Amino acid sequence: HEAYGEGSAPGLLDAPGGWWSMSGEDCLRRFVEAVVSRWRTYAVVLYGSRARGDWMPWSDWDVVVVAEFGEPFLERLRALLELACPAVEPIGYTPEEFERGLLALNPTVISALVEGKALYGGDYLDAVRRRIKWARKGECVWEVELAE
């Protein structure tokens, strides 16, 4: 957006020492701010080991962004990566794609819904979560039953 220049994240490169001097939490906070300022955002969800609490010092920050993207999937992924520090691993879905991902049992969507922590848009996330009757992680895949 205009406030940050074409495709640049707000302040990531302007931080003292650059992004490499920031904590993961600061990178994540600035990423969320940049996403919300660029797209109509429904939810930003931390998932994976950082959300579950079983992360290691070298673990990345897995993030699902649900927003009204105008870009095709790979272009939006590039745009999200341009806003993120290297430790932040984003993936972006439109609301329709995210909700279809639930029905298709997309493992990223299921993990974000079952284990994820809302960084933005908790009400949207809770509304989609109500469509899950129960879920558990099997050996290789999620086992999920959807509510009627």
PDB file of C-alpha atoms in Angstrom:
ATOM      1  CA  HIS A   1       0.000   0.000   0.000  1.00  0.00           C
ATOM      2  CA  GLU A   2       0.941   3.605  -0.412  1.00  0.00           C
ATOM      3  CA  ALA A   3       1.927   4.061   3.235  1.00  0.00           C
ATOM      4  CA  TYR A   4       4.693   1.473   2.904  1.00  0.00           C
ATOM      5  CA  GLY A   5       5.623   1.667  -0.767  1.00  0.00           C
ATOM      6  CA  GLU A   6       5.087  -0.978  -3.393  1.00  0.00           C
ATOM      7  CA  GLY A   7       5.116  -4.421  -1.780  1.00  0.00           C
ATOM      8  CA  SER A   8       7.244  -3.436   1.198  1.00  0.00           C
ATOM      9  CA  ALA A   9       6.370  -4.407   4.748  1.00  0.00           C
ATOM     10  CA  PRO A  10       5.854  -1.655   7.314  1.00  0.00           C
ATOM     11  CA  GLY A  11       9.151  -1.106   9.018  1.00  0.00           C
ATOM     12  CA  LEU A  12      10.673  -4.584   8.638  1.00  0.00           C
ATOM     13  CA  LEU A  13      13.722  -3.306   6.812  1.00  0.00           C
ATOM     14  CA  ASP A  14      13.680  -0.012   8.720  1.00  0.00           C
ATOM     15  CA  ALA A  15      14.016  -1.686  12.133  1.00  0.00           C
ATOM     16  CA  PRO A  16      17.370  -1.031  13.812  1.00  0.00           C
ATOM     17  CA  GLY A  17      19.653  -3.736  12.432  1.00  0.00           C
ATOM     18  CA  GLY A  18      16.959  -4.895   9.970  1.00  0.00           C
ATOM     19  CA  TRP A  19      14.624  -7.863  10.421  1.00  0.00           C
ATOM     20  CA  TRP A  20      17.470 -10.131  11.569  1.00  0.00           C
ATOM     21  CA  SER A  21      17.715  -8.146  14.804  1.00  0.00           C
ATOM     22  CA  MET A  22      14.028  -8.628  15.674  1.00  0.00           C
ATOM     23  CA  SER A  23      12.537 -11.407  17.767  1.00  0.00           C
ATOM     24  CA  GLY A  24      10.220 -13.883  16.076  1.00  0.00           C
ATOM     25  CA  GLU A  25       7.301 -12.319  17.929  1.00  0.00           C
ATOM     26  CA  ASP A  26       8.179  -8.868  16.566  1.00  0.00           C
ATOM     27  CA  CYS A  27       8.497 -10.226  13.028  1.00  0.00           C
ATOM     28  CA  LEU A  28       5.143 -11.945  13.389  1.00  0.00           C
ATOM     29  CA  ARG A  29       3.448  -8.825  14.775  1.00  0.00           C
ATOM     30  CA  ARG A  30       4.789  -6.671  11.946  1.00  0.00           C
ATOM     31  CA  PHE A  31       3.765  -9.299   9.395  1.00  0.00           C
ATOM     32  CA  VAL A  32       0.186  -9.297  10.719  1.00  0.00           C
ATOM     33  CA  GLU A  33       0.095  -5.479  10.605  1.00  0.00           C
ATOM     34  CA  ALA A  34       1.343  -5.511   7.006  1.00  0.00           C
ATOM     35  CA  VAL A  35      -1.206  -8.133   5.914  1.00  0.00           C
ATOM     36  CA  VAL A  36      -4.131  -6.341   7.550  1.00  0.00           C
ATOM     37  CA  SER A  37      -3.096  -3.053   5.945  1.00  0.00           C
ATOM     38  CA  ARG A  38      -2.856  -4.614   2.462  1.00  0.00           C
ATOM     39  CA  TRP A  39      -5.864  -6.953   2.152  1.00  0.00           C
ATOM     40  CA  ARG A  40      -9.354  -7.290   3.609  1.00  0.00           C
ATOM     41  CA  THR A  41      -8.307  -9.864   6.180  1.00  0.00           C
ATOM     42  CA  TYR A  42     -10.631 -12.391   7.838  1.00  0.00           C
ATOM     43  CA  ALA A  43      -8.036 -14.216   9.926  1.00  0.00           C
ATOM     44  CA  VAL A  44      -4.322 -14.679  10.519  1.00  0.00           C
ATOM     45  CA  VAL A  45      -3.627 -17.969  12.295  1.00  0.00           C
ATOM     46  CA  LEU A  46      -0.430 -19.307  13.822  1.00  0.00           C
ATOM     47  CA  TYR A  47      -0.344 -23.107  13.470  1.00  0.00           C
ATOM     48  CA  GLY A  48       2.222 -25.884  13.694  1.00  0.00           C
ATOM     49  CA  SER A  49       4.791 -26.342  16.420  1.00  0.00           C
ATOM     50  CA  ARG A  50       4.745 -22.694  17.574  1.00  0.00           C
ATOM     51  CA  ALA A  51       0.986 -22.879  18.159  1.00  0.00           C
ATOM     52  CA  ARG A  52       1.154 -26.316  19.810  1.00  0.00           C
ATOM     53  CA  GLY A  53       4.042 -25.302  22.067  1.00  0.00           C
ATOM     54  CA  ASP A  54       6.410 -28.078  21.001  1.00  0.00           C
ATOM     55  CA  TRP A  55       8.729 -25.867  18.925  1.00  0.00           C
ATOM     56  CA  MET A  56      12.505 -25.852  18.921  1.00  0.00           C
ATOM     57  CA  PRO A  57      14.695 -22.727  18.789  1.00  0.00           C
ATOM     58  CA  TRP A  58      15.122 -23.123  15.015  1.00  0.00           C
ATOM     59  CA  SER A  59      11.407 -23.695  14.328  1.00  0.00           C
ATOM     60  CA  ASP A  60       9.715 -21.361  11.884  1.00  0.00           C
ATOM     61  CA  TRP A  61       6.415 -19.542  12.411  1.00  0.00           C
ATOM     62  CA  ASP A  62       3.739 -21.226  10.250  1.00  0.00           C
ATOM     63  CA  VAL A  63       0.923 -18.802   9.441  1.00  0.00           C
ATOM     64  CA  VAL A  64      -2.336 -19.111   7.501  1.00  0.00           C
ATOM     65  CA  VAL A  65      -3.782 -15.875   6.165  1.00  0.00           C
ATOM     66  CA  VAL A  66      -7.454 -15.807   5.157  1.00  0.00           C
ATOM     67  CA  ALA A  67      -8.154 -12.679   3.138  1.00  0.00           C
ATOM     68  CA  GLU A  68      -9.778 -11.284   0.019  1.00  0.00           C
ATOM     69  CA  PHE A  69      -6.818 -11.810  -2.271  1.00  0.00           C
ATOM     70  CA  GLY A  70      -7.051 -10.538  -5.822  1.00  0.00           C
ATOM     71  CA  GLU A  71      -3.925 -12.424  -6.850  1.00  0.00           C
ATOM     72  CA  PRO A  72      -3.750 -16.038  -8.031  1.00  0.00           C
ATOM     73  CA  PHE A  73      -2.398 -18.480  -5.435  1.00  0.00           C
ATOM     74  CA  LEU A  74       1.311 -18.370  -6.344  1.00  0.00           C
ATOM     75  CA  GLU A  75       1.336 -14.587  -6.770  1.00  0.00           C
ATOM     76  CA  ARG A  76      -0.300 -14.095  -3.371  1.00  0.00           C
ATOM     77  CA  LEU A  77       2.234 -16.474  -1.824  1.00  0.00           C
ATOM     78  CA  ARG A  78       5.026 -14.334  -3.262  1.00  0.00           C
ATOM     79  CA  ALA A  79       3.329 -11.173  -1.955  1.00  0.00           C
ATOM     80  CA  LEU A  80       2.984 -12.704   1.527  1.00  0.00           C
ATOM     81  CA  LEU A  81       6.613 -13.829   1.547  1.00  0.00           C
ATOM     82  CA  GLU A  82       7.714 -10.305   0.607  1.00  0.00           C
ATOM     83  CA  LEU A  83       5.984  -9.046   3.771  1.00  0.00           C
ATOM     84  CA  ALA A  84       7.477 -11.703   6.048  1.00  0.00           C
ATOM     85  CA  CYS A  85      10.768 -12.201   7.845  1.00  0.00           C
ATOM     86  CA  PRO A  86      12.553 -15.390   6.754  1.00  0.00           C
ATOM     87  CA  ALA A  87      11.341 -17.264   9.862  1.00  0.00           C
ATOM     88  CA  VAL A  88       7.662 -16.590   9.010  1.00  0.00           C
ATOM     89  CA  GLU A  89       6.198 -19.179   6.609  1.00  0.00           C
ATOM     90  CA  PRO A  90       2.849 -17.853   5.339  1.00  0.00           C
ATOM     91  CA  ILE A  91       0.232 -19.419   3.120  1.00  0.00           C
ATOM     92  CA  GLY A  92      -2.814 -17.505   1.924  1.00  0.00           C
ATOM     93  CA  TYR A  93      -6.369 -18.580   1.193  1.00  0.00           C
ATOM     94  CA  THR A  94      -9.494 -16.687   0.260  1.00  0.00           C
ATOM     95  CA  PRO A  95     -12.397 -17.355   2.657  1.00  0.00           C
ATOM     96  CA  GLU A  96     -13.972 -19.622   0.032  1.00  0.00           C
ATOM     97  CA  GLU A  97     -10.737 -21.614  -0.421  1.00  0.00           C
ATOM     98  CA  PHE A  98     -10.256 -21.917   3.329  1.00  0.00           C
ATOM     99  CA  GLU A  99     -13.791 -23.220   3.883  1.00  0.00           C
ATOM    100  CA  ARG A 100     -13.502 -25.600   0.905  1.00  0.00           C
ATOM    101  CA  GLY A 101     -10.217 -26.763   2.461  1.00  0.00           C
ATOM    102  CA  LEU A 102     -12.134 -27.774   5.569  1.00  0.00           C
ATOM    103  CA  LEU A 103     -14.562 -29.856   3.499  1.00  0.00           C
ATOM    104  CA  ALA A 104     -11.675 -31.386   1.521  1.00  0.00           C
ATOM    105  CA  LEU A 105      -9.769 -32.105   4.773  1.00  0.00           C
ATOM    106  CA  ASN A 106      -6.782 -30.031   3.639  1.00  0.00           C
ATOM    107  CA  PRO A 107      -4.183 -30.784   6.349  1.00  0.00           C
ATOM    108  CA  THR A 108      -2.982 -27.174   6.566  1.00  0.00           C
ATOM    109  CA  VAL A 109      -6.530 -25.866   6.996  1.00  0.00           C
ATOM    110  CA  ILE A 110      -7.415 -28.568   9.525  1.00  0.00           C
ATOM    111  CA  SER A 111      -4.222 -27.931  11.526  1.00  0.00           C
ATOM    112  CA  ALA A 112      -4.916 -24.184  11.565  1.00  0.00           C
ATOM    113  CA  LEU A 113      -8.488 -24.779  12.744  1.00  0.00           C
ATOM    114  CA  VAL A 114      -7.775 -27.454  15.352  1.00  0.00           C
ATOM    115  CA  GLU A 115      -4.388 -26.393  16.760  1.00  0.00           C
ATOM    116  CA  GLY A 116      -4.099 -22.814  15.550  1.00  0.00           C
ATOM    117  CA  LYS A 117      -3.982 -19.611  17.563  1.00  0.00           C
ATOM    118  CA  ALA A 118      -5.763 -16.587  16.114  1.00  0.00           C
ATOM    119  CA  LEU A 119      -3.415 -13.644  15.693  1.00  0.00           C
ATOM    120  CA  TYR A 120      -6.210 -11.694  13.993  1.00  0.00           C
ATOM    121  CA  GLY A 121      -9.856 -12.507  13.247  1.00  0.00           C
ATOM    122  CA  GLY A 122     -10.702 -14.846  16.102  1.00  0.00           C
ATOM    123  CA  ASP A 123     -14.454 -14.489  15.505  1.00  0.00           C
ATOM    124  CA  TYR A 124     -14.147 -15.686  11.900  1.00  0.00           C
ATOM    125  CA  LEU A 125     -11.939 -18.565  12.981  1.00  0.00           C
ATOM    126  CA  ASP A 126     -14.386 -19.583  15.733  1.00  0.00           C
ATOM    127  CA  ALA A 127     -17.289 -19.545  13.252  1.00  0.00           C
ATOM    128  CA  VAL A 128     -15.471 -21.934  10.913  1.00  0.00           C
ATOM    129  CA  ARG A 129     -14.324 -24.087  13.864  1.00  0.00           C
ATOM    130  CA  ARG A 130     -17.954 -24.667  14.860  1.00  0.00           C
ATOM    131  CA  ARG A 131     -18.311 -26.716  11.676  1.00  0.00           C
ATOM    132  CA  ILE A 132     -16.010 -29.380  13.182  1.00  0.00           C
ATOM    133  CA  LYS A 133     -17.705 -31.947  15.420  1.00  0.00           C
ATOM    134  CA  TRP A 134     -14.412 -33.573  16.432  1.00  0.00           C
ATOM    135  CA  ALA A 135     -10.883 -33.971  15.091  1.00  0.00           C
ATOM    136  CA  ARG A 136      -7.752 -35.853  16.026  1.00  0.00           C
ATOM    137  CA  LYS A 137      -4.427 -36.322  14.372  1.00  0.00           C
ATOM    138  CA  GLY A 138      -3.910 -39.877  13.189  1.00  0.00           C
ATOM    139  CA  GLU A 139      -0.591 -41.435  12.303  1.00  0.00           C
ATOM    140  CA  CYS A 140      -0.317 -39.706   8.937  1.00  0.00           C
ATOM    141  CA  VAL A 141      -3.528 -37.736   8.475  1.00  0.00           C
ATOM    142  CA  TRP A 142      -6.156 -35.808  10.366  1.00  0.00           C
ATOM    143  CA  GLU A 143      -9.349 -37.659  11.234  1.00  0.00           C
ATOM    144  CA  VAL A 144     -12.251 -35.219  11.238  1.00  0.00           C
ATOM    145  CA  GLU A 145     -16.007 -35.367  11.569  1.00  0.00           C
ATOM    146  CA  LEU A 146     -17.899 -32.276  10.514  1.00  0.00           C
ATOM    147  CA  ALA A 147     -21.001 -31.038  12.292  1.00  0.00           C
ATOM    148  CA  GLU A 148     -24.302 -31.328  10.476  1.00  0.00           C
TER     149      GLU A 148
END
